[in-house]
Amino acid sequence: MKMAPQYNIYLCGSIRGGRQDVQIYGKIAEKLKEYGTVLTPFVADPNVRDEEDLDDRAIFERDNGLMAQADVLVAEVTVPSLGVGMELGWALRDKRIPILCLYRPQNELSALVRGLADGNTNQVKDYKEEELDQIIEDFFNILAVKNVAESGDK
Ligand SMILES: O=c1[nH]c(=O)n([C@H]2C[C@H](O)[C@@H](COP(=O)(O)O)O2)cc1CO
């Protein structure tokens, strides 16, 4: 039997932007573990309010290093966060990996985030909490189909 691909997944969520959604980041992280390794588990850790044991340069370098290993990025973007915005830029322009942004509609999402959806493997999904699992499953199914298609071309 063919094994489902296992991905290195870079999960993004607000830290200094506010930790009010940390429980949801936890639910997302749990679901993502079905598809591989979450490179940034601290994002979903309710005990982490700020990584006070690391200075900002160390966090920046560590996260850049993790991004270099990432196959896919999943960002919860409901709580606005400059750091998450940076990470989206790295993934989009430097690393060029598939991106799934998850947003629970409240105010208006930034056009630069909403607009990264390309009708292909970069997606921005408005969701309610009960839809989370299905949206994540659909996203990884699309990636799996693409991987099959790409290996079929070789
Ligand atoms: O302590 C940290 N550790 C860390 O890895 N980050 C990264 C991961 C998160 O996806 C993102 C959150 O950025 P912000 O703190 O601006 O909300 O930045 C951000 C901080 C704090 O800025």
XYZ file of C-alpha atoms and ligand atoms in Angstrom:
176
model
C 0.000 0.000 0.000
C 1.274 3.463 -0.866
C 1.967 5.643 2.204
C 0.381 9.097 2.292
C 3.076 11.758 1.954
C 4.329 13.171 5.247
C 4.983 16.896 5.252
C 7.054 19.260 7.323
C 4.386 21.769 8.277
C 5.137 25.327 9.406
C 2.194 26.431 11.542
C 1.748 30.180 12.114
C -0.384 31.933 14.688
C -0.278 35.148 16.628
C 2.046 35.388 19.647
C 2.744 39.053 20.444
C -0.314 39.986 18.370
C -2.402 38.352 21.127
C -2.898 34.788 22.360
C -6.710 34.715 22.478
C -6.928 32.014 19.769
C -4.296 29.662 21.176
C -6.883 26.900 21.777
C -7.764 26.933 18.093
C -4.082 26.810 17.135
C -3.957 23.685 19.314
C -6.837 22.075 17.434
C -5.182 22.898 14.115
C -1.828 21.496 15.296
C -3.502 18.226 16.385
C -5.162 17.806 12.994
C -1.945 18.660 11.138
C -0.131 15.835 12.905
C -2.123 13.442 10.693
C -0.181 14.829 7.758
C 3.337 15.082 9.127
C 5.459 17.044 11.584
C 4.492 20.444 12.961
C 7.788 22.373 12.936
C 6.475 25.179 15.195
C 4.574 23.498 18.068
C 5.273 26.453 20.393
C 2.726 28.501 18.407
C -0.025 26.174 19.700
C 1.304 25.815 23.257
C -1.003 27.590 25.740
C 1.935 27.976 28.138
C 3.814 30.092 25.592
C 2.855 33.740 25.808
C 6.245 34.841 24.525
C 9.460 32.882 24.142
C 11.229 34.792 26.877
C 14.168 32.374 27.002
C 15.191 33.392 23.455
C 16.114 36.870 22.293
C 14.404 38.259 19.226
C 17.347 37.656 16.893
C 17.496 34.009 18.010
C 13.754 33.603 17.352
C 14.139 35.191 13.922
C 17.041 32.904 12.989
C 15.392 29.788 14.430
C 12.158 30.489 12.506
C 14.069 31.179 9.289
C 15.784 27.829 9.724
C 12.462 26.071 10.286
C 11.013 27.755 7.205
C 13.928 26.367 5.190
C 12.775 22.849 6.164
C 9.078 23.462 5.504
C 7.086 21.756 2.726
C 3.858 23.602 3.470
C 2.637 26.527 5.601
C -0.643 26.709 7.507
C -1.497 30.057 9.114
C -4.400 30.968 11.381
C -4.802 34.642 10.505
C -7.838 35.769 12.518
C -5.786 37.627 15.157
C -3.650 40.108 13.204
C 0.064 39.451 13.709
C 3.065 41.124 12.091
C 5.125 37.963 12.612
C 2.587 35.828 10.764
C 2.586 38.400 7.970
C 6.389 38.054 7.703
C 6.144 34.283 7.632
C 3.560 34.419 4.859
C 5.956 36.588 2.858
C 8.826 34.130 3.360
C 6.654 31.205 2.274
C 5.200 33.003 -0.712
C 8.279 34.685 -2.152
C 11.354 32.872 -0.803
C 10.280 29.319 -0.211
C 7.364 29.113 -2.661
C 5.534 26.418 -0.751
C 1.772 25.775 -0.614
C -0.047 28.024 1.863
C -3.333 27.531 3.684
C -4.663 30.586 5.555
C -7.543 30.027 7.961
C -9.745 32.962 8.948
C -12.815 33.226 11.151
C -14.554 36.252 9.609
C -14.759 39.262 11.890
C -13.397 42.523 10.509
C -11.804 42.725 7.073
C -8.826 40.499 6.382
C -5.847 42.258 4.799
C -6.078 42.291 1.002
C -2.496 41.046 0.792
C -3.449 37.954 2.773
C -6.854 37.409 1.138
C -5.262 38.055 -2.240
C -2.578 35.381 -1.975
C -5.226 32.762 -2.834
C -4.336 31.693 -6.353
C -7.052 29.132 -7.115
C -4.419 26.433 -6.819
C -2.294 25.406 -3.817
C -2.343 28.803 -2.080
C -5.668 29.005 -0.311
C -7.465 31.384 2.054
C -10.468 29.849 3.781
C -13.125 31.544 5.883
C -14.225 28.973 8.413
C -16.229 28.119 11.491
C -14.486 25.990 14.066
C -16.524 22.878 13.235
C -15.349 23.068 9.597
C -11.658 23.011 10.456
C -10.966 19.304 10.000
C -12.686 19.159 6.616
C -10.856 22.214 5.286
C -7.488 20.804 6.330
C -8.346 17.413 4.815
C -9.385 19.028 1.523
C -6.168 21.048 1.384
C -3.909 18.039 1.898
C -5.968 15.979 -0.560
C -5.269 18.598 -3.210
C -1.541 18.457 -2.399
C -1.577 14.659 -2.579
C -3.282 14.746 -5.967
C -0.733 17.288 -7.167
C 2.174 15.172 -5.929
C 0.787 12.173 -7.790
C 0.350 14.286 -10.916
C 3.886 15.686 -10.637
C 5.513 12.288 -10.155
C 3.433 11.001 -13.108
C 5.073 13.638 -15.356
C 8.561 12.346 -14.702
O 8.276 34.408 20.502
C 7.994 34.263 19.291
N 8.284 33.112 18.635
C 7.939 32.896 17.323
O 8.246 31.843 16.763
N 7.232 33.875 16.651
C 6.775 33.607 15.256
C 5.834 32.406 15.150
C 4.446 32.981 14.975
O 3.780 32.327 13.858
C 4.646 34.458 14.679
C 3.897 35.333 15.635
O 4.273 36.685 15.465
P 3.790 37.860 16.465
O 4.524 37.671 17.746
O 4.151 39.137 15.737
O 2.309 37.697 16.670
O 6.052 34.721 14.781
C 6.966 35.066 17.249
C 7.337 35.296 18.569
C 7.043 36.590 19.266
O 7.064 37.684 18.372
